mmCIF file of C-alpha atoms and ligand atoms in Angstrom:
data_model
loop_
_atom_site.group_PDB
_atom_site.id
_atom_site.type_symbol
_atom_site.label_atom_id
_atom_site.label_comp_id
_atom_site.label_asym_id
_atom_site.label_seq_id
_atom_site.Cartn_x
_atom_site.Cartn_y
_atom_site.Cartn_z
ATOM 1 C CA MET F 3 170.976 -49.202 150.181
ATOM 2 C CA ASN F 4 171.279 -45.681 151.388
ATOM 3 C CA VAL F 5 167.947 -43.967 151.772
ATOM 4 C CA ALA F 6 168.009 -40.220 151.358
ATOM 5 C CA MET F 7 166.037 -38.454 153.973
ATOM 6 C CA GLY F 8 164.047 -35.306 153.401
ATOM 7 C CA MET F 9 165.846 -32.065 154.069
ATOM 8 C CA VAL F 10 163.142 -29.430 154.062
ATOM 9 C CA THR F 11 163.049 -26.655 156.598
ATOM 10 C CA ARG F 12 159.953 -26.495 158.711
ATOM 11 C CA SER F 13 159.151 -22.961 157.685
ATOM 12 C CA ARG F 14 158.969 -24.051 154.058
ATOM 13 C CA SER F 15 156.958 -27.159 154.671
ATOM 14 C CA ARG F 16 153.538 -27.196 153.115
ATOM 15 C CA GLY F 17 152.492 -30.596 154.282
ATOM 16 C CA LEU F 18 152.124 -33.960 152.616
ATOM 17 C CA VAL F 19 148.565 -33.486 151.584
ATOM 18 C CA ALA F 20 148.679 -34.324 147.915
ATOM 19 C CA ALA F 21 147.712 -37.970 148.111
ATOM 20 C CA SER F 22 144.746 -37.464 150.360
ATOM 21 C CA GLN F 23 143.446 -34.814 148.021
ATOM 22 C CA GLY F 24 143.845 -36.911 144.939
ATOM 23 C CA GLY F 25 146.851 -34.960 143.740
ATOM 24 C CA GLY F 26 150.170 -36.252 142.493
ATOM 25 C CA GLU F 27 152.930 -37.768 144.518
ATOM 26 C CA GLU F 28 154.071 -34.480 145.955
ATOM 27 C CA PRO F 29 157.462 -35.093 147.542
ATOM 28 C CA ALA F 30 156.757 -32.383 150.033
ATOM 29 C CA PRO F 31 158.018 -32.069 153.409
ATOM 30 C CA PRO F 32 158.689 -33.108 156.751
ATOM 31 C CA ARG F 33 160.668 -31.567 159.555
ATOM 32 C CA SER F 34 160.907 -30.174 163.746
ATOM 33 C CA ARG F 35 165.826 -32.180 181.005
ATOM 34 C CA GLU F 36 166.682 -30.162 182.433
ATOM 35 C CA VAL F 37 164.010 -27.698 182.738
ATOM 36 C CA ALA F 38 162.081 -29.008 185.533
ATOM 37 C CA ALA F 39 164.293 -26.924 187.765
ATOM 38 C CA GLU F 40 163.664 -23.738 185.863
ATOM 39 C CA GLY F 41 160.009 -24.546 185.498
ATOM 40 C CA ARG F 42 159.704 -24.717 189.223
ATOM 41 C CA LYS F 43 161.354 -21.379 189.731
ATOM 42 C CA SER F 44 158.975 -18.614 190.309
ATOM 43 C CA HIS F 45 159.490 -15.680 188.058
ATOM 44 C CA ARG F 46 159.054 -13.593 191.114
ATOM 45 C CA SER F 47 162.050 -15.147 192.822
ATOM 46 C CA LEU F 48 164.562 -13.938 190.290
ATOM 47 C CA LYS F 49 166.578 -10.810 190.850
ATOM 48 C CA HIS F 50 165.593 -9.162 187.694
ATOM 49 C CA GLN F 51 161.862 -9.087 187.815
ATOM 50 C CA ARG F 52 160.612 -7.946 184.474
ATOM 51 C CA LYS F 53 158.252 -5.174 183.942
ATOM 52 C CA THR F 54 155.501 -6.091 181.598
ATOM 53 C CA GLU F 55 153.682 -4.040 179.113
ATOM 54 C CA ARG F 56 150.026 -4.049 178.396
ATOM 55 C CA LEU F 57 148.761 -3.851 174.911
ATOM 56 C CA HIS F 58 145.311 -2.676 174.114
ATOM 57 C CA VAL F 59 143.696 -4.515 171.293
ATOM 58 C CA ALA F 60 140.476 -4.536 169.417
ATOM 59 C CA TYR F 61 137.399 -5.309 171.436
ATOM 60 C CA GLU F 62 133.716 -5.823 170.975
ATOM 61 C CA ALA F 63 130.828 -4.163 172.672
ATOM 62 C CA SER F 64 128.559 -6.378 174.711
ATOM 63 C CA SER F 65 125.154 -7.096 173.260
ATOM 64 C CA GLY F 66 123.543 -4.620 175.570
ATOM 65 C CA GLU F 67 125.915 -1.884 174.532
ATOM 66 C CA LYS F 68 125.799 -2.316 170.793
ATOM 67 C CA GLY F 69 124.226 0.563 169.013
ATOM 68 C CA GLU F 70 123.763 2.561 172.185
ATOM 69 C CA GLY F 71 126.978 4.535 171.975
ATOM 70 C CA ALA F 72 128.247 3.137 175.245
ATOM 71 C CA GLU F 73 131.990 2.900 175.873
ATOM 72 C CA PRO F 74 132.887 -0.749 175.244
ATOM 73 C CA LEU F 75 134.961 -2.661 177.738
ATOM 74 C CA LYS F 76 138.607 -2.782 176.811
ATOM 75 C CA VAL F 77 140.369 -6.079 177.398
ATOM 76 C CA PRO F 78 144.110 -5.666 177.895
ATOM 77 C CA ILE F 79 146.248 -8.435 176.483
ATOM 78 C CA TRP F 80 149.448 -9.203 178.340
ATOM 79 C CA ALA F 81 152.625 -9.541 176.349
ATOM 80 C CA PRO F 82 156.195 -9.775 177.602
ATOM 81 C CA GLN F 83 158.362 -6.705 177.378
ATOM 82 C CA ASP F 84 160.990 -6.726 174.636
ATOM 83 C CA TRP F 85 159.730 -9.995 173.111
ATOM 84 C CA GLN F 86 159.937 -8.660 169.582
ATOM 85 C CA GLN F 87 163.560 -7.594 169.990
ATOM 86 C CA GLN F 88 164.384 -10.871 171.740
ATOM 87 C CA LEU F 89 162.786 -12.796 168.879
ATOM 88 C CA ALA F 90 164.681 -10.741 166.304
ATOM 89 C CA ASN F 91 167.931 -11.453 168.139
ATOM 90 C CA ILE F 92 167.229 -15.185 168.202
ATOM 91 C CA ARG F 93 166.485 -15.135 164.481
ATOM 92 C CA THR F 94 169.838 -13.437 163.948
ATOM 93 C CA MET F 95 171.641 -16.002 166.085
ATOM 94 C CA ARG F 96 169.877 -18.788 164.183
ATOM 95 C CA SER F 97 170.405 -17.337 160.725
ATOM 96 C CA LYS F 98 172.986 -19.950 159.711
ATOM 97 C CA LYS F 99 170.530 -22.778 160.338
ATOM 98 C CA ASP F 100 173.370 -24.997 161.441
ATOM 99 C CA ALA F 101 171.939 -26.554 164.607
ATOM 100 C CA PRO F 102 171.381 -30.334 164.770
ATOM 101 C CA VAL F 103 167.638 -29.805 164.510
ATOM 102 C CA ASP F 104 168.062 -28.064 161.154
ATOM 103 C CA GLN F 105 169.435 -31.167 159.479
ATOM 104 C CA LEU F 106 168.466 -34.085 161.663
ATOM 105 C CA GLY F 107 165.213 -33.052 163.283
ATOM 106 C CA ALA F 108 162.383 -35.523 163.255
ATOM 107 C CA GLU F 109 160.641 -33.715 160.445
ATOM 108 C CA HIS F 110 163.588 -34.279 158.131
ATOM 109 C CA CYS F 111 163.641 -38.039 158.552
ATOM 110 C CA TYR F 112 161.503 -39.443 155.788
ATOM 111 C CA ASP F 113 161.863 -40.964 152.360
ATOM 112 C CA PRO F 114 160.966 -38.239 149.846
ATOM 113 C CA SER F 115 160.397 -40.855 147.139
ATOM 114 C CA ALA F 116 157.656 -42.618 149.116
ATOM 115 C CA PRO F 117 153.958 -41.867 148.538
ATOM 116 C CA PRO F 118 152.755 -38.874 150.614
ATOM 117 C CA LYS F 119 150.663 -41.140 152.828
ATOM 118 C CA VAL F 120 153.742 -43.181 153.650
ATOM 119 C CA GLN F 121 155.805 -40.056 154.183
ATOM 120 C CA ARG F 122 153.265 -38.816 156.695
ATOM 121 C CA TYR F 123 153.504 -42.106 158.580
ATOM 122 C CA GLN F 124 157.287 -41.837 158.554
ATOM 123 C CA VAL F 125 157.080 -38.303 159.938
ATOM 124 C CA LEU F 126 154.829 -39.457 162.760
ATOM 125 C CA LEU F 127 157.121 -42.362 163.536
ATOM 126 C CA SER F 128 160.199 -40.137 163.645
ATOM 127 C CA LEU F 129 158.368 -37.799 166.007
ATOM 128 C CA MET F 130 157.485 -40.740 168.258
ATOM 129 C CA LEU F 131 161.118 -41.826 168.302
ATOM 130 C CA SER F 132 162.385 -38.295 168.970
ATOM 131 C CA SER F 133 161.020 -37.750 172.454
ATOM 132 C CA GLN F 134 163.763 -37.839 175.092
ATOM 133 C CA THR F 135 166.230 -38.553 172.301
ATOM 134 C CA LYS F 136 168.946 -36.513 170.590
ATOM 135 C CA ASP F 137 168.310 -35.638 166.969
ATOM 136 C CA GLN F 138 171.364 -37.601 165.866
ATOM 137 C CA VAL F 139 170.090 -40.771 167.552
ATOM 138 C CA THR F 140 166.600 -40.369 166.093
ATOM 139 C CA ALA F 141 168.054 -39.852 162.625
ATOM 140 C CA GLY F 142 170.154 -43.008 162.959
ATOM 141 C CA ALA F 143 167.170 -45.097 163.992
ATOM 142 C CA MET F 144 165.078 -43.695 161.161
ATOM 143 C CA GLN F 145 167.836 -44.442 158.663
ATOM 144 C CA ARG F 146 167.867 -48.088 159.770
ATOM 145 C CA LEU F 147 164.078 -48.309 159.479
ATOM 146 C CA LEU F 148 163.933 -46.549 156.118
ATOM 147 C CA ILE F 149 166.505 -48.843 154.563
ATOM 148 C CA ARG F 150 164.134 -51.767 155.185
ATOM 149 C CA GLY F 151 161.206 -49.897 153.698
ATOM 150 C CA LEU F 152 159.228 -48.096 156.379
ATOM 151 C CA THR F 153 155.474 -48.509 156.083
ATOM 152 C CA VAL F 154 152.647 -49.432 158.413
ATOM 153 C CA ASP F 155 152.663 -52.967 157.016
ATOM 154 C CA SER F 156 156.417 -53.419 157.329
ATOM 155 C CA ILE F 157 156.348 -52.359 160.969
ATOM 156 C CA LEU F 158 153.449 -54.671 161.777
ATOM 157 C CA GLN F 159 155.328 -57.540 160.140
ATOM 158 C CA THR F 160 158.458 -56.856 162.199
ATOM 159 C CA ASP F 161 158.707 -58.703 165.498
ATOM 160 C CA ASP F 162 159.200 -56.653 168.658
ATOM 161 C CA SER F 163 162.734 -57.889 169.254
ATOM 162 C CA THR F 164 163.886 -56.870 165.780
ATOM 163 C CA LEU F 165 162.128 -53.523 165.996
ATOM 164 C CA GLY F 166 163.781 -52.895 169.354
ATOM 165 C CA LYS F 167 167.207 -53.554 167.879
ATOM 166 C CA LEU F 168 166.477 -51.232 164.979
ATOM 167 C CA ILE F 169 165.458 -48.246 167.086
ATOM 168 C CA TYR F 170 167.902 -48.743 169.972
ATOM 169 C CA PRO F 171 169.296 -46.558 171.587
ATOM 170 C CA VAL F 172 166.445 -44.043 171.337
ATOM 171 C CA GLY F 173 165.090 -43.054 174.717
ATOM 172 C CA PHE F 174 162.527 -45.423 176.219
ATOM 173 C CA TRP F 175 162.967 -47.734 173.247
ATOM 174 C CA LYS F 176 161.141 -50.641 174.872
ATOM 175 C CA SER F 177 158.014 -48.574 175.443
ATOM 176 C CA LYS F 178 158.311 -47.079 171.985
ATOM 177 C CA VAL F 179 158.313 -50.540 170.405
ATOM 178 C CA LYS F 180 154.980 -51.184 172.065
ATOM 179 C CA PHE F 181 153.524 -47.774 171.165
ATOM 180 C CA ILE F 182 154.718 -47.962 167.560
ATOM 181 C CA LYS F 183 153.107 -51.363 167.109
ATOM 182 C CA GLN F 184 149.827 -50.251 168.691
ATOM 183 C CA THR F 185 149.675 -47.008 166.760
ATOM 184 C CA SER F 186 150.536 -48.717 163.476
ATOM 185 C CA ALA F 187 147.732 -51.246 163.992
ATOM 186 C CA ILE F 188 145.255 -48.416 164.608
ATOM 187 C CA LEU F 189 146.442 -46.542 161.532
ATOM 188 C CA GLN F 190 146.041 -49.665 159.418
ATOM 189 C CA GLN F 191 142.585 -50.476 160.748
ATOM 190 C CA HIS F 192 141.064 -47.000 160.905
ATOM 191 C CA TYR F 193 143.059 -44.684 158.650
ATOM 192 C CA ASP F 194 143.999 -46.892 155.697
ATOM 193 C CA GLY F 195 147.639 -46.630 156.687
ATOM 194 C CA ASP F 196 147.597 -42.832 156.768
ATOM 195 C CA ILE F 197 147.786 -40.645 159.861
ATOM 196 C CA PRO F 198 144.826 -38.670 161.219
ATOM 197 C CA ALA F 199 144.553 -34.991 160.314
ATOM 198 C CA SER F 200 143.529 -33.565 163.676
ATOM 199 C CA VAL F 201 145.302 -32.996 166.965
ATOM 200 C CA ALA F 202 142.516 -34.734 168.867
ATOM 201 C CA GLU F 203 142.883 -37.917 166.846
ATOM 202 C CA LEU F 204 146.672 -37.809 166.869
ATOM 203 C CA VAL F 205 146.984 -37.496 170.653
ATOM 204 C CA ALA F 206 144.576 -40.425 170.998
ATOM 205 C CA LEU F 207 147.223 -42.655 169.423
ATOM 206 C CA PRO F 208 149.472 -44.565 171.869
ATOM 207 C CA GLY F 209 152.759 -42.768 172.418
ATOM 208 C CA VAL F 210 151.736 -39.548 170.689
ATOM 209 C CA GLY F 211 151.764 -36.377 172.801
ATOM 210 C CA PRO F 212 150.661 -32.807 172.098
ATOM 211 C CA LYS F 213 154.064 -31.619 170.851
ATOM 212 C CA MET F 214 154.252 -34.493 168.373
ATOM 213 C CA ALA F 215 150.671 -33.888 167.279
ATOM 214 C CA HIS F 216 151.208 -30.194 166.547
ATOM 215 C CA LEU F 217 154.456 -30.928 164.693
ATOM 216 C CA ALA F 218 152.780 -33.702 162.714
ATOM 217 C CA MET F 219 149.965 -31.343 161.765
ATOM 218 C CA ALA F 220 152.474 -28.733 160.596
ATOM 219 C CA VAL F 221 154.908 -31.020 158.813
ATOM 220 C CA ALA F 222 152.640 -33.730 157.457
ATOM 221 C CA TRP F 223 149.457 -31.781 156.828
ATOM 222 C CA GLY F 224 150.717 -28.208 156.430
ATOM 223 C CA THR F 225 148.402 -26.958 159.176
ATOM 224 C CA VAL F 226 149.568 -24.894 162.132
ATOM 225 C CA SER F 227 147.336 -26.156 164.915
ATOM 226 C CA GLY F 228 149.261 -24.847 167.920
ATOM 227 C CA ILE F 229 152.737 -24.146 169.265
ATOM 228 C CA ALA F 230 154.848 -27.279 169.555
ATOM 229 C CA VAL F 231 156.500 -27.000 172.962
ATOM 230 C CA ASP F 232 159.318 -29.338 173.936
ATOM 231 C CA THR F 233 161.865 -28.989 176.732
ATOM 232 C CA HIS F 234 163.882 -26.391 174.805
ATOM 233 C CA VAL F 235 160.876 -24.169 174.113
ATOM 234 C CA HIS F 236 159.656 -24.656 177.683
ATOM 235 C CA ARG F 237 163.029 -23.760 179.201
ATOM 236 C CA ILE F 238 163.859 -20.787 176.989
ATOM 237 C CA THR F 239 160.466 -19.111 177.133
ATOM 238 C CA ASN F 240 160.555 -19.364 180.911
ATOM 239 C CA ARG F 241 164.039 -17.848 181.013
ATOM 240 C CA LEU F 242 162.905 -14.992 178.779
ATOM 241 C CA ARG F 243 159.685 -14.609 180.785
ATOM 242 C CA TRP F 244 157.543 -15.180 177.744
ATOM 243 C CA THR F 245 154.944 -16.699 180.002
ATOM 244 C CA LYS F 246 153.012 -14.462 182.345
ATOM 245 C CA ARG F 247 153.821 -16.775 185.215
ATOM 246 C CA ALA F 248 156.438 -19.499 185.536
ATOM 247 C CA THR F 249 155.080 -22.676 183.986
ATOM 248 C CA LYS F 250 155.753 -26.219 185.119
ATOM 249 C CA THR F 251 154.996 -28.298 182.057
ATOM 250 C CA PRO F 252 155.364 -27.908 178.281
ATOM 251 C CA GLU F 253 151.578 -28.048 177.915
ATOM 252 C CA GLU F 254 151.180 -25.218 180.417
ATOM 253 C CA THR F 255 153.777 -23.276 178.466
ATOM 254 C CA ARG F 256 151.978 -23.891 175.191
ATOM 255 C CA THR F 257 148.737 -22.513 176.576
ATOM 256 C CA ALA F 258 150.495 -19.492 178.076
ATOM 257 C CA LEU F 259 152.292 -18.663 174.830
ATOM 258 C CA GLU F 260 149.224 -19.098 172.655
ATOM 259 C CA GLU F 261 147.438 -16.486 174.785
ATOM 260 C CA TRP F 262 149.577 -13.670 173.428
ATOM 261 C CA LEU F 263 151.989 -14.769 170.691
ATOM 262 C CA PRO F 264 150.611 -13.782 167.258
ATOM 263 C CA ARG F 265 149.320 -16.869 165.499
ATOM 264 C CA GLU F 266 151.417 -16.248 162.412
ATOM 265 C CA LEU F 267 154.501 -16.974 164.536
ATOM 266 C CA TRP F 268 153.307 -20.267 166.028
ATOM 267 C CA GLY F 269 154.771 -22.410 163.311
ATOM 268 C CA GLU F 270 158.196 -20.805 163.543
ATOM 269 C CA ILE F 271 158.791 -20.973 167.285
ATOM 270 C CA ASN F 272 159.651 -24.650 167.746
ATOM 271 C CA GLY F 273 162.435 -24.951 165.192
ATOM 272 C CA LEU F 274 163.813 -21.541 166.076
ATOM 273 C CA LEU F 275 164.031 -22.170 169.811
ATOM 274 C CA VAL F 276 165.073 -25.820 169.631
ATOM 275 C CA GLY F 277 168.148 -24.855 167.625
ATOM 276 C CA PHE F 278 168.790 -21.880 169.920
ATOM 277 C CA GLY F 279 168.599 -24.254 172.864
ATOM 278 C CA GLN F 280 171.009 -26.695 171.217
ATOM 279 C CA GLN F 281 173.620 -24.064 170.441
ATOM 280 C CA THR F 282 173.346 -21.120 172.840
ATOM 281 C CA CYS F 283 170.672 -21.253 175.533
ATOM 282 C CA LEU F 284 171.840 -24.638 176.747
ATOM 283 C CA PRO F 285 170.001 -26.461 179.525
ATOM 284 C CA VAL F 286 173.029 -26.191 181.808
ATOM 285 C CA HIS F 287 175.558 -23.371 181.537
ATOM 286 C CA PRO F 288 173.884 -21.374 178.778
ATOM 287 C CA ARG F 289 176.282 -19.309 176.705
ATOM 288 C CA CYS F 290 174.959 -15.969 177.873
ATOM 289 C CA GLN F 291 178.195 -14.158 177.050
ATOM 290 C CA ALA F 292 177.664 -14.975 173.386
ATOM 291 C CA CYS F 293 173.912 -14.337 173.415
ATOM 292 C CA LEU F 294 172.504 -11.202 171.775
ATOM 293 C CA ASN F 295 169.758 -11.239 174.364
ATOM 294 C CA GLN F 296 172.049 -11.005 177.361
ATOM 295 C CA ALA F 297 171.071 -7.409 178.131
ATOM 296 C CA LEU F 298 167.386 -8.172 177.617
ATOM 297 C CA CYS F 299 167.213 -11.522 179.395
ATOM 298 C CA PRO F 300 166.066 -11.554 183.007
ATOM 299 C CA ALA F 301 167.650 -14.954 183.550
ATOM 300 C CA ALA F 302 171.074 -14.129 182.144
ATOM 301 C CA GLN F 303 172.801 -13.053 185.305
ATOM 302 C CA GLY F 304 171.261 -15.729 187.439
ATOM 303 C CA LEU F 305 172.803 -18.580 185.508
HETATM 304 S S1 SF4 O 416 171.037 -14.538 177.972
HETATM 305 FE FE1 SF4 O 416 171.517 -16.659 178.535
HETATM 306 S S2 SF4 O 416 169.641 -17.471 179.537
HETATM 307 FE FE2 SF4 O 416 169.084 -15.579 178.437
HETATM 308 S S3 SF4 O 416 168.358 -16.282 176.401
HETATM 309 FE FE3 SF4 O 416 170.548 -15.813 176.185
HETATM 310 S S4 SF4 O 416 171.614 -17.765 176.557
HETATM 311 FE FE4 SF4 O 416 169.505 -17.993 177.339
#
C-alpha cells in the first residue's frame, strides 16, 4: 500500500486542531553541521564589519512620569542593517519552492486521511526523526512507518529491533528508537494519544527539542510560538549578521532573532531559510556568486 503524505506548505498550515475542538476530521496540515565553525566566529573578526542601525520604537513612560509631562525614556531596538532587503532577496530566490524541504520536510510527512489527533502524532514523530537527518531519509522512514499504520498504539506494539529497521538510516536511529518509545508511552498515558499543545510540555518529552516543539506548535496546532532554529537558520542568520553578536547555539540564535524580528515573520523564517540553505547558502562552499544577497552579505567574500 502506498500511503500519500501531506503536501501542505508551512505558510498555509493552520494546524490540526479540529479533533481536539470537537470539529470534523479536518485533513489539515503538517510541514518544516557545519555551523559550529561559523558560530564560533566572532562577527568582529570578519573583514566586513557591518554597521547597524537603530530603530526607535514606541515606549511607555515610567509610573512616576505618567501624567507629569516628563520626557519618557526611549528604548532603542537593534535591528540588522539591510535585513528587509536581504529577506526580500531570499524570498525571490525561494520563489519556486523547489528545495527538498518544500516537498519532503518533516511537516509534510503524515497521512492526511488519518484523524487529526493521529496526524499530529505523525508530525511530531517525523520531527523527531528529522534531526541530524536529510529530508529525503526522514521521508523514507516515515513512508515505511505510515504504510504499517502509524499511531501511538502501533509504535508501542512494535519491538525495538523492528522499529530500528524501519527508521534506519536516520541519524542516531538507536537513540531515536528509545525516545520514540518513551514519548509514545507518555502520550498514551497522559495525552490520550494526542500531543501536548504547549512548548513547555513538548520539550519535556524524551527526544523533543525546542526546534521540534516550535515546529510542532506551528504545524500541528497552528500556533506560532517562536522561531524554529535549526543548523541552516543558525548558520545563515550568523552569516547575514542577523544576530547582534555571533551566536554559538541554535537556541541562542532563536533568542537573538526573537528580540528584533517582527513576530508576524517568525513562522516563515524556518522554511524559507532551510530551503535557502539547501540550495544556495550551503554549509560549505555557499553559492555566493548566484546569491542576490552577495553585495549585502558581510560573509560573502570571506567564504
Ligand atoms: S552571499 Fe553567500 S554567504 Fe551570504 S547569504 Fe548569499 S550564499 Fe550565503
